[in-house]
Coordinates of C-alpha atoms in Angstrom, one line a residue:
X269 CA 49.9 65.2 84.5
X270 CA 47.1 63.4 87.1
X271 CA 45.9 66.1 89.5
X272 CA 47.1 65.2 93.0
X273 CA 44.2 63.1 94.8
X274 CA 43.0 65.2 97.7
X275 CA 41.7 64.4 100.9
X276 CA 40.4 65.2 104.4
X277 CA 40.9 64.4 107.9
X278 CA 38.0 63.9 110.3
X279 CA 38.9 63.3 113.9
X280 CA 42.6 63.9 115.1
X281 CA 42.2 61.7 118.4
X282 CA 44.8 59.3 117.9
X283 CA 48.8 60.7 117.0
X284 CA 48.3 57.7 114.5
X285 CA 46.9 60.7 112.1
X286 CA 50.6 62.3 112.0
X287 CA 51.6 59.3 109.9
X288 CA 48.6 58.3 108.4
X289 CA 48.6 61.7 106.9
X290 CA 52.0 62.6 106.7
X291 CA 52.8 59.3 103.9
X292 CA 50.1 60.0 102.6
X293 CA 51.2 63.2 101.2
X294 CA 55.1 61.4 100.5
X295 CA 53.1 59.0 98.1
X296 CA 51.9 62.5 96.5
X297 CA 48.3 62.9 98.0
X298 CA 47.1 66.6 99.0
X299 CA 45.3 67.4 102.6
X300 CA 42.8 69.6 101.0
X301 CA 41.1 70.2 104.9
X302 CA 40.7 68.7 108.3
X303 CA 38.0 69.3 111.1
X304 CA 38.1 67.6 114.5
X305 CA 35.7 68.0 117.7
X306 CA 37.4 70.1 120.3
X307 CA 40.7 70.6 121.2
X308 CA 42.5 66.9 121.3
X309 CA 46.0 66.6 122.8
X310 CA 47.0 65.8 119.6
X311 CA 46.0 69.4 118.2
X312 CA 49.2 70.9 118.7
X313 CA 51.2 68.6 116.9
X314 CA 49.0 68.2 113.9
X315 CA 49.2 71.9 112.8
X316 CA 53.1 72.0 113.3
X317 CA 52.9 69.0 110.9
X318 CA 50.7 70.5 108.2
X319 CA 50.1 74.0 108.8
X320 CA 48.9 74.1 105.1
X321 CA 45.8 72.8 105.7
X322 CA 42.7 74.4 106.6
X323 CA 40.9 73.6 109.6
X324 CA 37.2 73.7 108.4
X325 CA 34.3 74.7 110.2
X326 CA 32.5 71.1 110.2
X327 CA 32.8 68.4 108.8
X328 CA 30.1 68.4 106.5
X329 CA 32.5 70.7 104.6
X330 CA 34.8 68.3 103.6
X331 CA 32.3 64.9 102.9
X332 CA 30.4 67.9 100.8
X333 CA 33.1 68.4 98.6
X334 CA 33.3 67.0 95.4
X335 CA 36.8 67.4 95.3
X336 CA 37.7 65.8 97.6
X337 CA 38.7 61.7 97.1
X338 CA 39.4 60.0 100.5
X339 CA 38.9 60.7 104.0
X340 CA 41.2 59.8 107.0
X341 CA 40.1 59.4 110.6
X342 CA 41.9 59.4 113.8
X343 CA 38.8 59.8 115.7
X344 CA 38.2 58.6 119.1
X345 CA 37.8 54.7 118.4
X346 CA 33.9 54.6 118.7
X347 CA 33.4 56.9 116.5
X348 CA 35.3 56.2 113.3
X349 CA 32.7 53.7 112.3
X350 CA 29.8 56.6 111.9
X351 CA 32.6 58.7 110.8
X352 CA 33.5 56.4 107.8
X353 CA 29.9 55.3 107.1
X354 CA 28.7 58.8 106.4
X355 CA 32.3 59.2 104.2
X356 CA 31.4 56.6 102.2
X357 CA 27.8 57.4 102.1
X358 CA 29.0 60.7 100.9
X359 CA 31.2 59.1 97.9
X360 CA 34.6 58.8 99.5
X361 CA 36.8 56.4 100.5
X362 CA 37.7 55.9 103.7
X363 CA 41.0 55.4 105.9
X364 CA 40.7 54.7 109.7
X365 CA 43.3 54.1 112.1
X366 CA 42.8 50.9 113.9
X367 CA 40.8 49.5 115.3
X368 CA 38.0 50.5 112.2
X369 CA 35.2 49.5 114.6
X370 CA 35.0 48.3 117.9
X371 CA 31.8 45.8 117.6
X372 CA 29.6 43.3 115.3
X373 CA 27.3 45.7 114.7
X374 CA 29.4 48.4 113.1
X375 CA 31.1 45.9 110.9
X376 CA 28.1 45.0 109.5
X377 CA 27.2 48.3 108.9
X378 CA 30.2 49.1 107.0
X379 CA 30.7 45.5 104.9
X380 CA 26.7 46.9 104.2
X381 CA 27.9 50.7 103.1
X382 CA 30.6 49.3 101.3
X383 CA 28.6 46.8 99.2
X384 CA 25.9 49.0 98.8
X385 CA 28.3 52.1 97.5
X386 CA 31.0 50.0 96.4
X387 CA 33.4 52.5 98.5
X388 CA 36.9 51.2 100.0
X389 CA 37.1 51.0 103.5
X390 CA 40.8 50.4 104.6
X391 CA 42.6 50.5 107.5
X392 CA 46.3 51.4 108.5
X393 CA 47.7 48.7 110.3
X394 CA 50.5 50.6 110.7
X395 CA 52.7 48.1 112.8
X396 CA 52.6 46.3 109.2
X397 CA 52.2 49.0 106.6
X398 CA 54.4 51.8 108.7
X399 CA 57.6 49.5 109.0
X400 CA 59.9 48.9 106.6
X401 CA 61.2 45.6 107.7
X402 CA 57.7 43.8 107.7
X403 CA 57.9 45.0 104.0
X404 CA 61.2 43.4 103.8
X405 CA 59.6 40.1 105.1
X406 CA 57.1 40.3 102.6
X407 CA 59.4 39.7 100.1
X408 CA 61.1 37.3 101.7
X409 CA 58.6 35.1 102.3
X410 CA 57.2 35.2 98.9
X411 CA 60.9 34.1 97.5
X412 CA 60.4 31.3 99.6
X413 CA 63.5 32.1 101.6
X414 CA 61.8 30.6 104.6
X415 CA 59.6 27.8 102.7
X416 CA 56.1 27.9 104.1
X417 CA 55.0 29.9 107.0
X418 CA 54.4 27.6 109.7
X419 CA 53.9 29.7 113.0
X420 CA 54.4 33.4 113.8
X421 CA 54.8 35.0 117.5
X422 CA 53.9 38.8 117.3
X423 CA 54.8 40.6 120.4
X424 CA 53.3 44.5 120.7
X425 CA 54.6 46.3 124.1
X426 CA 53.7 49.7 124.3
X427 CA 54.4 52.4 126.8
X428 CA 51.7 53.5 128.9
X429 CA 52.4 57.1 128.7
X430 CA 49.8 57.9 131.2
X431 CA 49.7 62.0 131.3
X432 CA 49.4 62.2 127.9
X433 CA 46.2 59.4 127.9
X434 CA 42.6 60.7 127.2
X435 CA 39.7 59.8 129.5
X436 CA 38.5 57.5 126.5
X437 CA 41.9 55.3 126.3
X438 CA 41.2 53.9 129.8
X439 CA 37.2 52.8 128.8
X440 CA 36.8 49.9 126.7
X441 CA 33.5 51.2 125.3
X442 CA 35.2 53.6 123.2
X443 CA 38.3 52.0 122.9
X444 CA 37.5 48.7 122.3
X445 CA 40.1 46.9 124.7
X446 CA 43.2 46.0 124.2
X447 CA 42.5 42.9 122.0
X448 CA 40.0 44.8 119.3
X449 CA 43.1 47.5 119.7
X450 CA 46.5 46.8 119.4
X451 CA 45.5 43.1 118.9
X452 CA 44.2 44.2 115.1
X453 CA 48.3 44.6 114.6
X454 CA 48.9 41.2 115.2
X455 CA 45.8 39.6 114.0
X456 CA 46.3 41.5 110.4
X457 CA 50.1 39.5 110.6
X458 CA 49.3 36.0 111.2
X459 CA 46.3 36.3 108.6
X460 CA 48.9 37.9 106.1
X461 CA 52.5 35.5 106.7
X462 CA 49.7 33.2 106.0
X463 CA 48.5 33.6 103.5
X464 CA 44.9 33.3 105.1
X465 CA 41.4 34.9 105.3
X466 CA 40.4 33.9 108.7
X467 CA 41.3 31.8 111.6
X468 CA 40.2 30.1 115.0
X469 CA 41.0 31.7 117.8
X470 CA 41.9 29.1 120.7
X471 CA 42.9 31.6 123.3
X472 CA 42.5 34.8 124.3
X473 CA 42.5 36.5 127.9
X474 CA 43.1 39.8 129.4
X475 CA 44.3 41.1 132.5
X476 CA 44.7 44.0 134.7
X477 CA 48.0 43.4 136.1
X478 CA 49.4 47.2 137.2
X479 CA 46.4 49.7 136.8
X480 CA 44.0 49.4 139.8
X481 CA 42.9 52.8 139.9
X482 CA 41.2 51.8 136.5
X483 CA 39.6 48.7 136.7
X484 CA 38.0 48.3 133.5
X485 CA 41.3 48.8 131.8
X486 CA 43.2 45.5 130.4
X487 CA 47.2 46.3 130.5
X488 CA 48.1 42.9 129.6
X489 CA 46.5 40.5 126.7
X490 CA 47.2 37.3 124.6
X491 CA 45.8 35.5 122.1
X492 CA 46.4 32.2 120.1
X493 CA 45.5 31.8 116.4
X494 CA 44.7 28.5 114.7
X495 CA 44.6 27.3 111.0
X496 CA 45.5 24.7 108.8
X497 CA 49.1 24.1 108.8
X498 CA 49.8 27.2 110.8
X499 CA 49.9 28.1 114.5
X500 CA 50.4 32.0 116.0
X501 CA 50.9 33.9 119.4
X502 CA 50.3 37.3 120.3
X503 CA 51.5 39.2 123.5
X504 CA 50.0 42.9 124.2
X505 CA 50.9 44.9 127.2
X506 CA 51.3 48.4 128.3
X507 CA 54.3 47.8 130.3
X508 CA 57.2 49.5 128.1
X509 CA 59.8 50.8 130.4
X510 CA 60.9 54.2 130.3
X511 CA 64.4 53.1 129.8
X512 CA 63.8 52.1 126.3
X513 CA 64.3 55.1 123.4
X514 CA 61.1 54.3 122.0
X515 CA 57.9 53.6 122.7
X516 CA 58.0 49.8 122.4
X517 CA 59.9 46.9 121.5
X518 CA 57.9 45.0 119.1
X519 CA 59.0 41.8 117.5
X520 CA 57.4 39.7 114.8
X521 CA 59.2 36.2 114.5
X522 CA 58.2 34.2 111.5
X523 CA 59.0 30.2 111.7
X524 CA 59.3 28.3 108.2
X525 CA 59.6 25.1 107.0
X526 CA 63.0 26.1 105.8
X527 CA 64.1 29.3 107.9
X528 CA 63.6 31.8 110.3
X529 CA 62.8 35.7 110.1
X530 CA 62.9 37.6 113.1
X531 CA 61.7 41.6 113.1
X532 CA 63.2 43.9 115.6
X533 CA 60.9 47.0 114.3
X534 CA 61.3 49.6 116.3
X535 CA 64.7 49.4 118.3
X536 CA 67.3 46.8 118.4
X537 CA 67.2 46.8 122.3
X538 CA 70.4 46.5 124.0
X539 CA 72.6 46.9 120.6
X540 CA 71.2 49.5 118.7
X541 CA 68.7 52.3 118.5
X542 CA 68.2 51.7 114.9
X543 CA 64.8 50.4 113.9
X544 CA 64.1 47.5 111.4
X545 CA 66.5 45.1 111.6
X546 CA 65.6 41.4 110.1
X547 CA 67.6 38.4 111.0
X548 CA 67.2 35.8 108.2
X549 CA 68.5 32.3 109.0
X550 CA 67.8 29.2 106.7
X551 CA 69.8 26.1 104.9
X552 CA 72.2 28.4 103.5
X553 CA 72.3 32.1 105.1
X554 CA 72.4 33.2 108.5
X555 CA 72.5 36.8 108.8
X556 CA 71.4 40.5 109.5
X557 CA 70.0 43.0 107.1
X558 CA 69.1 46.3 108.2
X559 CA 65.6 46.9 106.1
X560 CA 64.9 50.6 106.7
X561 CA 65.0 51.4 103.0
X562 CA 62.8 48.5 102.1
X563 CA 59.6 51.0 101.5
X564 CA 56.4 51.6 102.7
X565 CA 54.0 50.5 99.6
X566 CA 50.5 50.5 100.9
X567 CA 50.0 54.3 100.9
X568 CA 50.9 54.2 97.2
X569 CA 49.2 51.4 96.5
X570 CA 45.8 53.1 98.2
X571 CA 46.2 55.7 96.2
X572 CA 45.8 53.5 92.8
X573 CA 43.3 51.7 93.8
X574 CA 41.2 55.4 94.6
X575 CA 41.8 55.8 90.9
X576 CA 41.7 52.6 89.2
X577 CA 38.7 50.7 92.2
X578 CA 41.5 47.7 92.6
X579 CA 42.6 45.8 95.7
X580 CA 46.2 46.2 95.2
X581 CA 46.9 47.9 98.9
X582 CA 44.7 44.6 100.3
X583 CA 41.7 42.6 99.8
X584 CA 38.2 44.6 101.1
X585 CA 37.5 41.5 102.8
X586 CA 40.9 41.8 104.8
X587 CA 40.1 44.6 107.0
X588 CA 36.7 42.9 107.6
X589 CA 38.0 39.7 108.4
X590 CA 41.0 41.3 110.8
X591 CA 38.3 43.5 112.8
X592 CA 36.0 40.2 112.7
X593 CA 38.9 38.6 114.4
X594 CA 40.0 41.0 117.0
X595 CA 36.6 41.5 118.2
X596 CA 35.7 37.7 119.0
X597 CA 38.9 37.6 120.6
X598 CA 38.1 40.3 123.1
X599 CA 34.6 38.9 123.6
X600 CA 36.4 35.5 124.3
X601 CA 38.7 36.5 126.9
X602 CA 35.8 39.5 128.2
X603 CA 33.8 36.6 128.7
X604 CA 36.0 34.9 130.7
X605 CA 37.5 37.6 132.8

């Protein structure tokens, strides 16, 4: 029998880490440790989760151990780059929430690392690899029940949730903005329905429409995505009412040459609590499939490619690319603010 591959958490920051680690371990990975600076909000709630695992006096405990394959981070956002580089540096592989990094300069510094160590660097874009109808989708698309991708409109609303915000969500600096933030999500879509490595980005502004007390903070963001045969929208904001049962309503519609598939992820507002519902139209069916059970393959798949150095959970160059993206567009519409 293959021995379990283990790994560690550095930096707890983000609640992303509760899933990141949590499927993880359902695709049969072990959390061998975890070490974080301080006492995040999130503390709490990661030990109730894996009360297994040891908390570790620094990190240089876990990137020391040879035992140890992969390391996750849900640091503050400015620091997962150094976080990652030193991982890999250290022979692991790396997953960081998004965004991976929040300017040029660190992505060079880790396409550099990982060409130089020949590392993975991924990152969990979890609005695509933690739903089960963008899975769905997947599949759909490459049956061609929608003929060729021709535009997508991604819309990510997410409550604000301000008592529960750290200092550092409210800076850009260590965030990276909206755009380099939740704007990865959508930016990783487009490239993916696709089917592309990179595109031009003909729009993208910010704006702080309901937050005065924190005027470098962007509430509100859009961008528009060009490529050859393929046009795509993306609305941000951090106006998610409380009304809603969860924390945001977001959509991914897909337009095809020969259909339509539209992706009501987390709640099927108005009608239904339930997440992932598709609606498929085209020449022939018109209808709504409920795609909870359609899997979550990427953790899996990451786990593979730690043991076998393939590309199966996505390209190396696709995280690259996406962070590329996101980052131009929020110097774009930074610029222009």
């Amino acid at each position: 029998m293959t021995a379990p591959l283990r790994m560690g958490v550095i930096g707890i920051d983000h609640r992303h880490i509760y899933t990141m680690a949590g499927h993880m371990q359902a695709a049969g990975a072990e959390l061998a440790g975890w070490w974080t600076d301080g006492t995040p909000g999130t503390l709490d709630g990661f030990v109730r989760r894996f009360p297994e695992a040891p908390r570790v006096a620094a990190m240089d405990a876990l990137l020391d151990d040879p035992g140890i394959d992969l390391i996750l981070t849900a640091a503050v956002p400015c620091d997962r780059p150094a976080i990652a580089l030193r991982a890999m540096a250290a022979g692991k592989d790396v997953m960081s929430d998004k965004p991976g990094c929040l300017t040029l300069d660190q992505l060079a510094a880790l396409r550099a690392e990982v060409a130089r160590t020949g590392r993975i660097w991924s990152v969990d874009f979890s609005e695509r690899f933690e739903v089960p109808s963008v899975t769905a989708a997947a599949e759909l698309v490459a049956e061609g029940a929608i003929g060729r991708v021709i535009q997508t409109i991604g819309l990510g609303p997410h409550r604000l949730n301000r008592p529960s915000r750290p200092d550092w969500f409210f800076d850009p600096a260590r965030n990276g903005g909206i755009l380099t933030d939740i704007g990865s999500h959508q930016i990783d879509q487009f490239l993916v329905f696709g089917g592309l490595s990179t595109a031009e980005i003909t729009l993208a502004s910010t704006a702080n429409r309901a937050n005065p007390g924190d005027p470098a903070f962007r509430d509100f963001g859009q961008v528009a995505l060009k490529a050859p045969g393929i046009d795509g929208y993306v609305r941000l904001d951090w106006f998610t009412p409380d009304g809603l049962p969860t924390w945001g309503d977001g959509r991914l519609f897909l337009l095809g040459t020969e259909g339509t598939i539209e992706l009501r992820k987390y709640v099927d507002a108005g009608r239904s609590d339930r997440s992932d519902t598709l609606i498929l139209t085209n020449g022939t069916r018109c209808e709504t499939i409920d795609a909870r059970d359609a899997g979550l393959p990427y953790f899996a798949r990451l786990i593979d490619d730690i043991r076998n150095r393939t590309e199966t959970a996505m390209p190396q160059e696709h995280p690259f690319n996406v962070m590329e993206m996101a980052i131009r567009a929020q110097a774009m519409a930074d610029a222009a603010d």
